[in-house]
PDB file of C-alpha atoms in Angstrom:
ATOM      1  CA  MET H  16      44.686  45.913 103.197  1.00 52.00           C
ATOM      2  CA  LYS H  17      42.581  48.536 101.557  1.00 67.00           C
ATOM      3  CA  ILE H  18      45.567  50.903 101.312  1.00 71.00           C
ATOM      4  CA  PHE H  19      47.669  48.304  99.499  1.00 65.00           C
ATOM      5  CA  GLN H  20      44.774  47.667  97.135  1.00 68.00           C
ATOM      6  CA  ILE H  21      44.551  51.356  96.314  1.00 65.00           C
ATOM      7  CA  ILE H  22      48.303  51.515  95.684  1.00 64.00           C
ATOM      8  CA  LEU H  23      48.167  48.491  93.377  1.00 65.00           C
ATOM      9  CA  GLU H  24      45.260  49.972  91.434  1.00 62.00           C
ATOM     10  CA  ALA H  25      47.161  53.252  91.087  1.00 61.00           C
ATOM     11  CA  LEU H  26      50.257  51.438  89.783  1.00 60.00           C
ATOM     12  CA  ASP H  27      48.128  49.467  87.337  1.00 64.00           C
ATOM     13  CA  SER H  28      46.598  52.726  86.116  1.00 65.00           C
ATOM     14  CA  LEU H  29      50.024  54.314  85.646  1.00 59.00           C
ATOM     15  CA  ILE H  30      51.316  51.315  83.730  1.00 65.00           C
ATOM     16  CA  ALA H  31      48.226  51.215  81.536  1.00 63.00           C
ATOM     17  CA  ASN H  32      48.531  54.919  80.704  1.00 62.00           C
ATOM     18  CA  LYS H  33      52.290  55.381  80.359  1.00 62.00           C
ATOM     19  CA  MET H  34      52.064  58.306  77.952  1.00 67.00           C
ATOM     20  CA  ARG H  35      49.582  60.257  80.054  1.00 66.00           C
ATOM     21  CA  SER H  36      51.525  59.544  83.240  1.00 61.00           C
ATOM     22  CA  GLY H  37      54.792  60.627  81.626  1.00 63.00           C
ATOM     23  CA  LEU H  38      53.312  63.887  80.383  1.00 65.00           C
ATOM     24  CA  THR H  39      51.802  64.596  83.794  1.00 69.00           C
ATOM     25  CA  MET H  40      55.136  64.021  85.533  1.00 70.00           C
ATOM     26  CA  LEU H  41      56.914  66.147  82.930  1.00 70.00           C
ATOM     27  CA  GLY H  42      54.452  68.974  83.517  1.00 71.00           C
ATOM     28  CA  ILE H  43      55.005  68.804  87.261  1.00 79.00           C
ATOM     29  CA  VAL H  44      58.792  68.835  86.839  1.00 75.00           C
ATOM     30  CA  ILE H  45      58.670  71.792  84.436  1.00 81.00           C
ATOM     31  CA  GLY H  46      56.312  73.702  86.730  1.00 76.00           C
ATOM     32  CA  VAL H  47      58.469  73.191  89.810  1.00 77.00           C
ATOM     33  CA  ALA H  48      61.630  74.096  87.861  1.00 75.00           C
ATOM     34  CA  ALA H  49      59.982  77.279  86.561  1.00 77.00           C
ATOM     35  CA  VAL H  50      58.964  78.343  90.075  1.00 78.00           C
ATOM     36  CA  ILE H  51      62.478  77.702  91.420  1.00 80.00           C
ATOM     37  CA  ALA H  52      64.031  79.608  88.506  1.00 76.00           C
ATOM     38  CA  MET H  53      61.724  82.599  89.024  1.00 79.00           C
ATOM     39  CA  MET H  54      62.521  82.677  92.740  1.00 76.00           C
ATOM     40  CA  ALA H  55      66.256  82.524  92.009  1.00 72.00           C
ATOM     41  CA  ILE H  56      66.015  85.324  89.430  1.00 74.00           C
ATOM     42  CA  GLY H  57      63.972  87.468  91.819  1.00 65.00           C
ATOM     43  CA  ALA H  58      66.472  86.958  94.625  1.00 60.00           C
ATOM     44  CA  GLY H  59      69.353  87.771  92.272  1.00 61.00           C
ATOM     45  CA  VAL H  60      67.732  91.000  91.094  1.00 57.00           C
ATOM     46  CA  GLN H  61      66.943  91.995  94.676  1.00 57.00           C
ATOM     47  CA  ASN H  62      70.517  91.351  95.783  1.00 57.00           C
ATOM     48  CA  SER H  63      71.848  93.303  92.799  1.00 55.00           C
ATOM     49  CA  ILE H  64      69.653  96.333  93.513  1.00 51.00           C
ATOM     50  CA  THR H  65      70.426  96.171  97.229  1.00 52.00           C
ATOM     51  CA  GLY H  66      74.141  95.992  96.492  1.00 53.00           C
ATOM     52  CA  GLN H  67      74.001  99.023  94.206  1.00 54.00           C
ATOM     53  CA  ILE H  68      72.044 101.043  96.779  1.00 51.00           C
ATOM     54  CA  GLU H  69      74.489 100.088  99.520  1.00 51.00           C
ATOM     55  CA  GLY H  70      77.359 101.004  97.200  1.00 51.00           C
ATOM     56  CA  ILE H  71      75.956 104.489  96.673  1.00 53.00           C
ATOM     57  CA  GLY H  72      75.032 104.914 100.331  1.00 55.00           C
ATOM     58  CA  THR H  73      71.917 104.050 102.328  1.00 57.00           C
ATOM     59  CA  ASN H  74      71.917 107.322 104.288  1.00 64.00           C
ATOM     60  CA  LEU H  75      72.331 109.570 101.248  1.00 71.00           C
ATOM     61  CA  ILE H  76      69.909 112.359 100.307  1.00 77.00           C
ATOM     62  CA  PHE H  77      69.910 114.120  96.921  1.00 72.00           C
ATOM     63  CA  VAL H  78      68.854 117.769  96.912  1.00 74.00           C
ATOM     64  CA  SER H  79      67.846 119.321  93.577  1.00 72.00           C
ATOM     65  CA  SER H  80      65.970 122.411  92.454  1.00 72.00           C
ATOM     66  CA  GLY H  81      62.394 122.348  91.233  1.00 62.00           C
ATOM     67  CA  ASN H  82      59.477 120.131  92.227  1.00 60.00           C
ATOM     68  CA  GLN H  83      59.134 116.440  91.378  1.00 57.00           C
ATOM     69  CA  GLN H  84      55.341 116.570  91.759  1.00 56.00           C
ATOM     70  CA  GLN H  85      54.676 119.712  89.730  1.00 59.00           C
ATOM     71  CA  ASP H  86      56.052 121.244  86.557  1.00 63.00           C
ATOM     72  CA  VAL H  87      57.881 124.351  87.737  1.00 59.00           C
ATOM     73  CA  ARG H  88      58.971 126.782  85.046  1.00 66.00           C
ATOM     74  CA  ASN H  89      62.482 128.183  85.350  1.00 66.00           C
ATOM     75  CA  PRO H  90      63.202 126.918  88.873  1.00 69.00           C
ATOM     76  CA  LYS H  91      65.870 128.798  90.771  1.00 78.00           C
ATOM     77  CA  PRO H  92      69.095 126.785  90.459  1.00 79.00           C
ATOM     78  CA  LEU H  93      71.071 125.497  93.398  1.00 81.00           C
ATOM     79  CA  THR H  94      74.354 127.258  94.111  1.00 82.00           C
ATOM     80  CA  LEU H  95      77.427 126.746  96.255  1.00 81.00           C
ATOM     81  CA  ALA H  96      75.811 129.126  98.756  1.00 81.00           C
ATOM     82  CA  ASP H  97      73.039 126.561  99.253  1.00 80.00           C
ATOM     83  CA  ALA H  98      75.656 123.878  99.873  1.00 78.00           C
ATOM     84  CA  ASP H  99      77.390 126.140 102.404  1.00 81.00           C
ATOM     85  CA  ALA H 100      74.068 126.707 104.180  1.00 80.00           C
ATOM     86  CA  LEU H 101      73.462 122.957 104.454  1.00 78.00           C
ATOM     87  CA  ALA H 102      76.997 122.467 105.758  1.00 77.00           C
ATOM     88  CA  ASP H 103      76.433 124.964 108.592  1.00 79.00           C
ATOM     89  CA  PRO H 104      76.468 122.849 111.781  1.00 79.00           C
ATOM     90  CA  LEU H 105      74.313 125.399 113.614  1.00 80.00           C
ATOM     91  CA  ALA H 106      71.621 125.491 110.922  1.00 74.00           C
ATOM     92  CA  ALA H 107      71.699 121.760 110.105  1.00 75.00           C
ATOM     93  CA  PRO H 108      73.385 119.853 112.957  1.00 79.00           C
ATOM     94  CA  SER H 109      72.245 116.427 111.702  1.00 76.00           C
ATOM     95  CA  ILE H 110      74.067 116.742 108.370  1.00 78.00           C
ATOM     96  CA  LEU H 111      77.515 115.167 108.529  1.00 78.00           C
ATOM     97  CA  ALA H 112      78.851 116.157 105.103  1.00 81.00           C
ATOM     98  CA  VAL H 113      77.746 118.048 101.997  1.00 84.00           C
ATOM     99  CA  ALA H 114      78.856 117.415  98.424  1.00 86.00           C
ATOM    100  CA  PRO H 115      77.647 119.693  95.595  1.00 89.00           C
ATOM    101  CA  SER H 116      78.152 118.429  92.055  1.00 89.00           C
ATOM    102  CA  VAL H 117      77.541 119.169  88.387  1.00 90.00           C
ATOM    103  CA  GLY H 118      77.206 116.550  85.699  1.00 89.00           C
ATOM    104  CA  THR H 119      77.385 116.240  81.940  1.00 90.00           C
ATOM    105  CA  ASN H 120      78.036 113.655  79.247  1.00 92.00           C
ATOM    106  CA  GLN H 121      81.203 114.331  77.279  1.00 93.00           C
ATOM    107  CA  GLU H 122      83.371 112.678  74.668  1.00 94.00           C
ATOM    108  CA  VAL H 123      86.243 111.106  76.591  1.00 94.00           C
ATOM    109  CA  SER H 124      89.225 109.660  74.743  1.00 93.00           C
ATOM    110  CA  ALA H 125      92.639 108.097  75.301  1.00 91.00           C
ATOM    111  CA  GLY H 126      94.781 107.396  72.275  1.00 88.00           C
ATOM    112  CA  ARG H 127      92.520 105.948  69.583  1.00 90.00           C
ATOM    113  CA  GLU H 128      89.802 104.903  72.022  1.00 90.00           C
ATOM    114  CA  SER H 129      86.890 107.273  72.478  1.00 91.00           C
ATOM    115  CA  SER H 130      83.482 107.056  74.122  1.00 91.00           C
ATOM    116  CA  ARG H 131      80.736 109.306  75.455  1.00 93.00           C
ATOM    117  CA  ILE H 132      80.928 109.014  79.232  1.00 93.00           C
ATOM    118  CA  SER H 133      79.314 110.642  82.267  1.00 93.00           C
ATOM    119  CA  VAL H 134      81.588 113.355  83.700  1.00 95.00           C
ATOM    120  CA  THR H 135      80.827 114.767  87.156  1.00 94.00           C
ATOM    121  CA  GLY H 136      82.434 117.738  88.852  1.00 94.00           C
ATOM    122  CA  VAL H 137      82.805 117.062  92.583  1.00 95.00           C
ATOM    123  CA  THR H 138      84.478 118.286  95.765  1.00 94.00           C
ATOM    124  CA  PRO H 139      86.727 116.279  98.117  1.00 94.00           C
ATOM    125  CA  ALA H 140      83.710 115.654 100.392  1.00 92.00           C
ATOM    126  CA  TYR H 141      82.062 113.633  97.625  1.00 92.00           C
ATOM    127  CA  ALA H 142      84.216 110.598  98.431  1.00 90.00           C
ATOM    128  CA  ASN H 143      82.801 110.363 101.943  1.00 88.00           C
ATOM    129  CA  VAL H 144      79.222 111.323 101.115  1.00 88.00           C
ATOM    130  CA  ALA H 145      78.874 108.991  98.117  1.00 86.00           C
ATOM    131  CA  ASN H 146      80.764 106.138  99.794  1.00 86.00           C
ATOM    132  CA  GLU H 147      83.563 106.145  97.231  1.00 89.00           C
ATOM    133  CA  THR H 148      86.706 104.056  97.686  1.00 90.00           C
ATOM    134  CA  ILE H 149      89.900 104.577  95.724  1.00 94.00           C
ATOM    135  CA  ALA H 150      91.453 101.396  94.339  1.00 92.00           C
ATOM    136  CA  GLU H 151      94.568 103.158  93.082  1.00 94.00           C
ATOM    137  CA  GLY H 152      95.936 106.696  93.320  1.00 95.00           C
ATOM    138  CA  GLU H 153      94.008 109.377  95.208  1.00 96.00           C
ATOM    139  CA  PHE H 154      90.729 111.283  95.160  1.00 96.00           C
ATOM    140  CA  ILE H 155      90.117 114.928  94.222  1.00 96.00           C
ATOM    141  CA  SER H 156      91.985 117.093  96.745  1.00 95.00           C
ATOM    142  CA  GLN H 157      91.252 120.576  98.057  1.00 95.00           C
ATOM    143  CA  GLU H 158      94.385 121.820  96.299  1.00 96.00           C
ATOM    144  CA  TRP H 159      93.164 120.562  92.922  1.00 96.00           C
ATOM    145  CA  LEU H 160      89.715 122.004  93.621  1.00 94.00           C
ATOM    146  CA  GLN H 161      91.091 125.467  94.381  1.00 95.00           C
ATOM    147  CA  GLY H 162      93.487 125.358  91.432  1.00 94.00           C
ATOM    148  CA  ARG H 163      90.836 124.244  88.911  1.00 93.00           C
ATOM    149  CA  SER H 164      93.282 121.496  88.011  1.00 94.00           C
ATOM    150  CA  ALA H 165      92.872 119.266  84.956  1.00 95.00           C
ATOM    151  CA  VAL H 166      92.911 115.991  86.883  1.00 97.00           C
ATOM    152  CA  ALA H 167      90.489 113.083  86.787  1.00 96.00           C
ATOM    153  CA  VAL H 168      89.427 110.077  88.829  1.00 97.00           C
ATOM    154  CA  ILE H 169      87.990 107.351  86.614  1.00 96.00           C
ATOM    155  CA  GLY H 170      85.875 104.257  87.156  1.00 94.00           C
ATOM    156  CA  PRO H 171      87.360 100.788  86.575  1.00 94.00           C
ATOM    157  CA  ASP H 172      85.139 100.147  83.547  1.00 94.00           C
ATOM    158  CA  THR H 173      86.185 103.495  82.074  1.00 94.00           C
ATOM    159  CA  ALA H 174      89.835 102.544  82.524  1.00 93.00           C
ATOM    160  CA  GLU H 175      89.245  99.195  80.825  1.00 93.00           C
ATOM    161  CA  ARG H 176      87.387 100.855  77.963  1.00 92.00           C
ATOM    162  CA  LEU H 177      89.970 103.557  77.293  1.00 93.00           C
ATOM    163  CA  PHE H 178      93.233 101.795  78.160  1.00 92.00           C
ATOM    164  CA  GLY H 179      92.383  98.099  78.094  1.00 90.00           C
ATOM    165  CA  TYR H 180      93.331  97.709  81.769  1.00 88.00           C
ATOM    166  CA  SER H 181      92.258  99.211  85.103  1.00 83.00           C
ATOM    167  CA  VAL H 182      95.507  98.847  87.079  1.00 88.00           C
ATOM    168  CA  GLY H 183      98.465 101.090  86.295  1.00 89.00           C
ATOM    169  CA  THR H 184      96.574 103.985  84.693  1.00 92.00           C
ATOM    170  CA  ILE H 185      97.754 106.605  87.219  1.00 95.00           C
ATOM    171  CA  GLY H 186      99.578 109.372  85.364  1.00 94.00           C
ATOM    172  CA  GLU H 187      97.986 108.502  82.031  1.00 95.00           C
ATOM    173  CA  THR H 188      96.248 111.213  80.033  1.00 95.00           C
ATOM    174  CA  ILE H 189      92.632 111.277  78.920  1.00 96.00           C
ATOM    175  CA  ARG H 190      90.916 113.973  76.897  1.00 95.00           C
ATOM    176  CA  ILE H 191      87.539 115.353  77.889  1.00 94.00           C
ATOM    177  CA  ALA H 192      85.950 117.403  75.116  1.00 92.00           C
ATOM    178  CA  GLY H 193      89.426 117.669  73.602  1.00 92.00           C
ATOM    179  CA  THR H 194      91.155 118.978  76.747  1.00 93.00           C
ATOM    180  CA  PRO H 195      93.844 116.782  78.365  1.00 96.00           C
ATOM    181  CA  TYR H 196      93.358 115.593  81.957  1.00 97.00           C
ATOM    182  CA  ARG H 197      95.805 113.600  84.052  1.00 97.00           C
ATOM    183  CA  VAL H 198      94.438 110.452  85.700  1.00 97.00           C
ATOM    184  CA  VAL H 199      95.140 110.653  89.441  1.00 97.00           C
ATOM    185  CA  GLY H 200      92.877 107.910  90.745  1.00 95.00           C
ATOM    186  CA  VAL H 201      90.813 104.836  89.879  1.00 96.00           C
ATOM    187  CA  LEU H 202      87.626 104.058  91.805  1.00 94.00           C
ATOM    188  CA  GLU H 203      86.922 100.743  93.491  1.00 93.00           C
ATOM    189  CA  ALA H 204      84.337  98.720  91.539  1.00 89.00           C
ATOM    190  CA  LYS H 205      80.773  99.027  92.835  1.00 82.00           C
ATOM    191  CA  GLY H 206      79.074  96.693  90.406  1.00 72.00           C
ATOM    192  CA  GLY H 207      76.106  97.341  88.158  1.00 60.00           C
ATOM    193  CA  SER H 208      75.979  97.892  84.431  1.00 51.00           C
ATOM    194  CA  GLY H 209      74.133  99.762  81.727  1.00 50.00           C
ATOM    195  CA  PHE H 210      72.967 103.360  81.899  1.00 49.00           C
ATOM    196  CA  GLY H 211      74.321 105.223  84.896  1.00 60.00           C
ATOM    197  CA  SER H 212      76.852 102.561  85.846  1.00 76.00           C
ATOM    198  CA  GLN H 213      78.855 103.568  88.914  1.00 84.00           C
ATOM    199  CA  ASP H 214      81.933 101.908  87.395  1.00 90.00           C
ATOM    200  CA  ASP H 215      81.883 103.781  84.085  1.00 92.00           C
ATOM    201  CA  ARG H 216      82.307 107.488  84.810  1.00 94.00           C
ATOM    202  CA  VAL H 217      84.812 110.271  85.270  1.00 96.00           C
ATOM    203  CA  LEU H 218      85.115 112.583  88.275  1.00 97.00           C
ATOM    204  CA  ILE H 219      86.914 115.927  88.048  1.00 96.00           C
ATOM    205  CA  PRO H 220      87.171 118.944  90.394  1.00 96.00           C
ATOM    206  CA  LEU H 221      83.889 120.854  90.623  1.00 94.00           C
ATOM    207  CA  THR H 222      85.603 124.158  89.851  1.00 92.00           C
ATOM    208  CA  THR H 223      87.226 122.657  86.766  1.00 93.00           C
ATOM    209  CA  ALA H 224      83.881 121.421  85.477  1.00 92.00           C
ATOM    210  CA  GLN H 225      82.262 124.806  86.099  1.00 89.00           C
ATOM    211  CA  SER H 226      85.002 126.769  84.334  1.00 88.00           C
ATOM    212  CA  ARG H 227      85.822 124.417  81.438  1.00 87.00           C
ATOM    213  CA  LEU H 228      82.895 122.134  80.667  1.00 85.00           C
ATOM    214  CA  ILE H 229      79.622 123.530  81.950  1.00 79.00           C
ATOM    215  CA  GLN H 230      78.771 127.156  81.330  1.00 71.00           C
ATOM    216  CA  ARG H 231      75.739 128.342  83.306  1.00 68.00           C
ATOM    217  CA  ASN H 232      73.931 131.661  83.473  1.00 62.00           C
ATOM    218  CA  VAL H 233      74.091 131.629  87.271  1.00 60.00           C
ATOM    219  CA  ARG H 234      77.575 131.763  88.743  1.00 69.00           C
ATOM    220  CA  ASP H 235      78.530 128.848  91.009  1.00 79.00           C
ATOM    221  CA  SER H 236      75.339 126.948  90.160  1.00 81.00           C
ATOM    222  CA  VAL H 237      75.279 123.189  90.766  1.00 85.00           C
ATOM    223  CA  ASP H 238      73.023 120.392  89.564  1.00 82.00           C
ATOM    224  CA  SER H 239      72.551 118.664  92.900  1.00 82.00           C
ATOM    225  CA  ILE H 240      73.746 118.566  96.478  1.00 82.00           C
ATOM    226  CA  GLN H 241      74.270 115.258  98.235  1.00 83.00           C
ATOM    227  CA  VAL H 242      74.090 115.128 102.024  1.00 81.00           C
TER     228      VAL H 242
END
């Protein structure tokens, strides 16, 4: 009996203070909705970051010269000899593949479309090490690497930006710093956007990048080695 009396008194209080009760309920609803929204946003961001990391490769290590903890003046650059040493199965038996690379931002154009895009010089091993999948065409081959060929593999966003479509661009010509390159492959989309997008970039043979785009004081120097 006492419980029913309490319930009746509570209902009477709510009816007598409709405005206060309504505002209280509204505050509760808004608070719960805000918490749910924040949890959903957090989960979405986490899934996005996880997806990008998995797209790049969860067992990937980047090797670069210098020291991240200390300011080292004029660090000795990495070279292809360092990559060869890491690829030695006797010296480093746990390393499955090694992919040296050099990178730069260049003006890339096709027809009237032009944009400043990340251009990376890579070897054929890069596809396996960086978990790259070709959606159309083929990846950089050993023949193109040895011949310093003017060929390019482009990301799907790059294809859309330069040509207006990502399918059917094989054989098209793009210009990197004014030099023509033939498109031989289009990468599978990895997702992500903004600075450093994995879908908006150009890959060319490492030897081509070293001889045509990036002039270094040390012969055969590379920016990083991925293992």
